[in-house]
Coordinates of C-alpha atoms in Angstrom, one line a residue:
X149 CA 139.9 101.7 62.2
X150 CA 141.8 98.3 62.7
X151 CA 140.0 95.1 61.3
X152 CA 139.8 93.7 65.0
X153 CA 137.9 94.6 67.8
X154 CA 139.0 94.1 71.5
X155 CA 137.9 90.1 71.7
X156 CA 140.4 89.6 68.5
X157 CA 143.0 91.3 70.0
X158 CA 143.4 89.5 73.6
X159 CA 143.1 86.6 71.8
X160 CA 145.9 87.1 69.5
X161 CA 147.8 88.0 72.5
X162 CA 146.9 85.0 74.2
X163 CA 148.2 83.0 71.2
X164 CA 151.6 84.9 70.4
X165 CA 152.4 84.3 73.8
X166 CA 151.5 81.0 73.5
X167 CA 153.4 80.2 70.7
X168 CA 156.4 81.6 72.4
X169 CA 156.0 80.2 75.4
X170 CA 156.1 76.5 73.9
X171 CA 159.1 77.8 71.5
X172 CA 161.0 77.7 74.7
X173 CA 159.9 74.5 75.9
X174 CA 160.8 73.3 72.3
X175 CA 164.2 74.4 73.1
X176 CA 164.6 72.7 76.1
X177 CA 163.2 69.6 74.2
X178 CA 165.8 69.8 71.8
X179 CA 168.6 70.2 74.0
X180 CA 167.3 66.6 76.2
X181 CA 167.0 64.8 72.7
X182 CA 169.5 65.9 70.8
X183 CA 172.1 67.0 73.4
X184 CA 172.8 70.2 72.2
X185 CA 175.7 72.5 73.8
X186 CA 175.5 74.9 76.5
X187 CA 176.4 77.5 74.5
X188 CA 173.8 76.6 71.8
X189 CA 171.3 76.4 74.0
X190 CA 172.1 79.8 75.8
X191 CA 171.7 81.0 72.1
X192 CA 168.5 79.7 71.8
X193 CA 167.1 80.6 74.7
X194 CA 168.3 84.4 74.2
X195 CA 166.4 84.2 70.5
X196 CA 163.3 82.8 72.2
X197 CA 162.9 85.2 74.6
X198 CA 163.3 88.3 72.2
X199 CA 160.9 86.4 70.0
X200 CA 158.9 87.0 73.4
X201 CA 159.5 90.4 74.4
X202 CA 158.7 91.0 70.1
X203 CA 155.0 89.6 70.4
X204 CA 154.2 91.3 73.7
X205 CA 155.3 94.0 72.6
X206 CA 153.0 93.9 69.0
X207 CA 150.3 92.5 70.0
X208 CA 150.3 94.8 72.8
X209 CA 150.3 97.9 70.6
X210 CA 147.9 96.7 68.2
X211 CA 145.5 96.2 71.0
X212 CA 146.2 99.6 72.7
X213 CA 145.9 101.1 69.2
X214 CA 142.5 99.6 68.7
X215 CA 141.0 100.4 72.0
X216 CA 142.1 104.2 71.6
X217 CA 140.7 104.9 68.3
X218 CA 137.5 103.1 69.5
X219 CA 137.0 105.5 72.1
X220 CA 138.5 108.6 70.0
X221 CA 135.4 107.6 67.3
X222 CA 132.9 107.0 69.8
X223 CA 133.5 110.4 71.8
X224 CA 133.0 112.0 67.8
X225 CA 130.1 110.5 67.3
X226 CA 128.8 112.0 70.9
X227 CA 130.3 115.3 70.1
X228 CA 130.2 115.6 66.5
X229 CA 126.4 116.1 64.5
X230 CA 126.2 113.8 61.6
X231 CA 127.2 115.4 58.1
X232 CA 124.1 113.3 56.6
X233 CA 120.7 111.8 57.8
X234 CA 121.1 108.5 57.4
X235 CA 117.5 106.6 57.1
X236 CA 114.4 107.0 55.3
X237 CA 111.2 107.4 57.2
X238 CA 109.2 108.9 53.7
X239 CA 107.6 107.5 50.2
X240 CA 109.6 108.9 47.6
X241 CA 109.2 110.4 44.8
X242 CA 106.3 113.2 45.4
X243 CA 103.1 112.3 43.8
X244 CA 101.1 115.5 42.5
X245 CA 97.7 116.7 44.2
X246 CA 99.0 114.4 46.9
X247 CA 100.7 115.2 50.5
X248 CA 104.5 116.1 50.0
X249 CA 106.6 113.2 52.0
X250 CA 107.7 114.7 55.3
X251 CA 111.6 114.1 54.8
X252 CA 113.8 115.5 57.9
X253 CA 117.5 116.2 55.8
X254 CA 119.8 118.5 57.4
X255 CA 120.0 122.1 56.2
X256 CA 122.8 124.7 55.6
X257 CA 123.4 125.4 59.5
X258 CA 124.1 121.3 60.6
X259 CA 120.0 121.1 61.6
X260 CA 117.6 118.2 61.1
X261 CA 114.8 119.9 58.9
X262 CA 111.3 118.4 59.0
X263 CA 109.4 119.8 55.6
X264 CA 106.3 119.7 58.1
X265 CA 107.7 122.4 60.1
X266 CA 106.7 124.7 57.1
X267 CA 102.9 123.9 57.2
X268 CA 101.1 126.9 56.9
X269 CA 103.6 128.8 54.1
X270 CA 103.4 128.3 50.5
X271 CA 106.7 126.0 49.7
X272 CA 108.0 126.9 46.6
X273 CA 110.8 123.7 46.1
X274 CA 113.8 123.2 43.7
X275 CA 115.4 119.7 43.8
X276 CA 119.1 120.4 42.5
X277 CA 121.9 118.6 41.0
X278 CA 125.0 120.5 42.0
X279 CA 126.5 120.0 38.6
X280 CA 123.2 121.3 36.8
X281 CA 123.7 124.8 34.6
X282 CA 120.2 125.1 34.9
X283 CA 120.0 124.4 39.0
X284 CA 123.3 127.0 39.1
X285 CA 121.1 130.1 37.0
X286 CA 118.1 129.5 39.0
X287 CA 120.7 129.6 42.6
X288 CA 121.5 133.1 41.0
X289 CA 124.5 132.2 38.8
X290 CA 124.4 135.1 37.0
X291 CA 124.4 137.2 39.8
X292 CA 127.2 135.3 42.3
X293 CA 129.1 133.3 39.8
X294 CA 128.7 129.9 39.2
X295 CA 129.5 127.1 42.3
X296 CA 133.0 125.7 41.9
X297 CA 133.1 127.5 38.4
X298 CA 130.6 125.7 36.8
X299 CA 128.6 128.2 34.4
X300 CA 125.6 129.2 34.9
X301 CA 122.9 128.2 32.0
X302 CA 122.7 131.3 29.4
X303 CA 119.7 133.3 29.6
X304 CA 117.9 131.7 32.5
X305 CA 117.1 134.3 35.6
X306 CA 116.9 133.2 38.9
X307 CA 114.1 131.9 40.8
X308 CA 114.0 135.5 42.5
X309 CA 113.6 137.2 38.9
X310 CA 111.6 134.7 37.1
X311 CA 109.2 135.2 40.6
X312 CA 108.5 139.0 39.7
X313 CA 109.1 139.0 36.2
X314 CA 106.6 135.7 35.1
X315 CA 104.3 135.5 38.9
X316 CA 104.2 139.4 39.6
X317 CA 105.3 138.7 43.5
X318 CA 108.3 139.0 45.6
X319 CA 109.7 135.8 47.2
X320 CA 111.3 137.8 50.3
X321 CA 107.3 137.7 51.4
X322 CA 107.2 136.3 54.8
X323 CA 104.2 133.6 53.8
X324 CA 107.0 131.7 51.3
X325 CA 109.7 129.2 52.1
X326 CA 112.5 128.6 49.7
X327 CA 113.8 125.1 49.4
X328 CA 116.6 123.9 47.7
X329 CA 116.9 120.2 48.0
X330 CA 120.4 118.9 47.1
X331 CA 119.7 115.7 45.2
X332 CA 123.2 115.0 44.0
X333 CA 126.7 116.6 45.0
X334 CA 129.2 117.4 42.5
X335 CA 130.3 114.0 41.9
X336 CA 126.8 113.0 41.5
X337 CA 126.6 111.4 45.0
X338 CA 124.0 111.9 47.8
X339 CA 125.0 115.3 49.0
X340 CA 126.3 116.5 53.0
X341 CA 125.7 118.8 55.9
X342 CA 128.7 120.3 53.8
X343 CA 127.5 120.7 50.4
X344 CA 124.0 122.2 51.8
X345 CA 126.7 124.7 53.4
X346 CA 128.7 125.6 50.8
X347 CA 125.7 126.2 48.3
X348 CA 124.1 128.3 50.7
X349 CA 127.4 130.3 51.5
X350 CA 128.0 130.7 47.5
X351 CA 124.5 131.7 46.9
X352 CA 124.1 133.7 50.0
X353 CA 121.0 131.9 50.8
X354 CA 119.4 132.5 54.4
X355 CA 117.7 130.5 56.5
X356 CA 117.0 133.6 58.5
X357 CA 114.9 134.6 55.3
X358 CA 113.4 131.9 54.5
X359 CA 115.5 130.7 52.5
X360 CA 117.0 126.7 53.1
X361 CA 119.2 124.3 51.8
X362 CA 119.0 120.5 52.5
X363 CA 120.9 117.7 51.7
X364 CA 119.1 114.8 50.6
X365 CA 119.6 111.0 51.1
X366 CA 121.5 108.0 49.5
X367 CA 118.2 106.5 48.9
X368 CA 116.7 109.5 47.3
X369 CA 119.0 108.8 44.3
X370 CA 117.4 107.1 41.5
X371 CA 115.8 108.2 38.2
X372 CA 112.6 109.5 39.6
X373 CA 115.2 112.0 41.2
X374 CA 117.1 112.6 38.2
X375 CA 113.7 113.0 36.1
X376 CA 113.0 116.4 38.5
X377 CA 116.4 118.0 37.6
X378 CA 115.7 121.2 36.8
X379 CA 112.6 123.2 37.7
X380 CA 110.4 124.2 40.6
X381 CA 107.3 122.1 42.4
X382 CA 104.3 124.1 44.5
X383 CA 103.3 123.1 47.7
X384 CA 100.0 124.3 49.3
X385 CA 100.2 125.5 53.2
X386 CA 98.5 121.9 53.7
X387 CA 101.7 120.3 52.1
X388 CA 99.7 118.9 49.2
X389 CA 102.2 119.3 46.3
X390 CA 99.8 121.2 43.9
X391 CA 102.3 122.1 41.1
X392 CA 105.3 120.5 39.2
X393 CA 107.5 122.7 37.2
X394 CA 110.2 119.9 37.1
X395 CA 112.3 118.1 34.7
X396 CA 114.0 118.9 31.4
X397 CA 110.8 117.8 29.7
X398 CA 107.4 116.7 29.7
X399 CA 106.7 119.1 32.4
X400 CA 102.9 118.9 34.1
X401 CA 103.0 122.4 34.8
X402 CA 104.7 125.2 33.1
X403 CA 107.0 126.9 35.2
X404 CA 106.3 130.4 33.8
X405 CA 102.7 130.6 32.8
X406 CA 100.9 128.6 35.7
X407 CA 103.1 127.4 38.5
X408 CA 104.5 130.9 39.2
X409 CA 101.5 133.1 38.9
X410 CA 100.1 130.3 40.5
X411 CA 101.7 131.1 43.5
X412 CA 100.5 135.0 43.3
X413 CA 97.2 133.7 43.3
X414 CA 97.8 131.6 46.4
X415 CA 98.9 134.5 48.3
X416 CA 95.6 136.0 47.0
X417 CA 93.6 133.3 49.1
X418 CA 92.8 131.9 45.5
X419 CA 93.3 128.4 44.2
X420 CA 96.6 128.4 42.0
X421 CA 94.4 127.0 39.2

């Protein structure tokens, strides 16, 4: 987009023509005082006009220019849905045995997500760094490849085969949600609309099953954020997170001997603990 708006414009307008308008009467000055020639002044004359003509013709384009890709970016932002929600209505980071903040981040498909919308299901949620081995196993990296190449941490299932292998259920059950919360792209930026795609496309993750993708915010970014790369948290169907499985280390729940067959016990109507 140009560095103007419309105001800026018609006023440079107004003051190339301006400036043009008294070089001519400069030319007639100088021809009265110091008695210049016909044909010198027929010269000048010529010169100030195309100097004219030049400026009308600039500042006239610039202006037209402006005003076109102004309305080209407004009818986008009508038409198009925004790659990325753009303000934070939540506390962040979660706080355990508390209620989960209820982010809205846009999924895989280009929709605003509300977490609440999942009240009732058993959330089982994996904040990701795109770049992270561990957050590529867990996608299913052994199974699908790494995304964009990046291997896939040795020996670590995914989330599907640690669930039946270390919590004795099935997460295709109906009464579970899958998140994957996108904390940082590839680049180690706030992830898009896009990257939630692309993961979900590469992973062949469904929201039909269950099974979403979001992308999170700018403001999510920090080391609280960084600090939950890799692992799994467990919220309760009254969004209370009740488990955290997260981070590298010092981890307040262990991912394979209490959060997952923590989760079989919640489908029992037990308490995970």
């Amino acid at each position: 987009m140009w560095p103007i708006d419309s105001i800026s414009s018609l006023c440079r307008l107004r003051v190339a023509l301006r400036f043009s308008v008294e070089t001519i009467h400069l030319g007639y000055f100088l021809q009265a005082t110091l008695l210049l020639s016909n044909k010198t002044l027929v010269r000048l004359v010529v010169a100030m006009r195309t100097i004219l003509l030049t400026s009308i013709i600039v500042c006239g384009t610039i202006f037209l220019t402006f005003r076109f890709e102004e309305q080209l970016q407004t009818a986008a932002a009508t038409i198009l849905p925004s790659s990325r929600a753009t303000t934070q209505d939540f506390d962040w980071p979660p706080k355990l045995n508390e209620t989960y903040p209820d982010f809205q981040l846009i999924d895989q498909e280009g929709t605003p997500t509300r977490l609440s919308e999942f009240k009732g299901k058993i959330i089982l949620l994996e904040p990701i760094g795109m770049p992270c081995k561990a957050c590529q196993a867990f996608s299913g990296g052994h199974e699908r490849g790494g995304f964009r190449d990046i291997p896939p941490q040795p020996g670590l299932p995914s989330i599907e085969e640690a669930a039946r292998k270390y919590g004795g259920f099935d997460l295709s059950d109906d009464r579970i949600v899958k998140i994957r919360l996108l904390l940082y792209s590839l680049a180690m930026r706030a992830p898009t609309a896009e990257d939630a795609r692309a993961w979900a496309e590469h992973f062949g993750l469904e929201r039909a099953k269950n099974e979403i993708v979001l992308a999170g915010l700018p403001s999510m970014i920090g080391d609280a954020s960084y600090r939950m790369i890799p692992g799994l948290q467990l919220i309760d169907q009254e969004m209370v997170l009740r488990a955290d499985g997260t981070g590298r280390s010092h981890q307040q729940h262990d991912l394979y001997r209490e959060l997952l067959p923590g989760v079989r016990k919640m489908l029992e109507g037990e308490a995970p603990f």
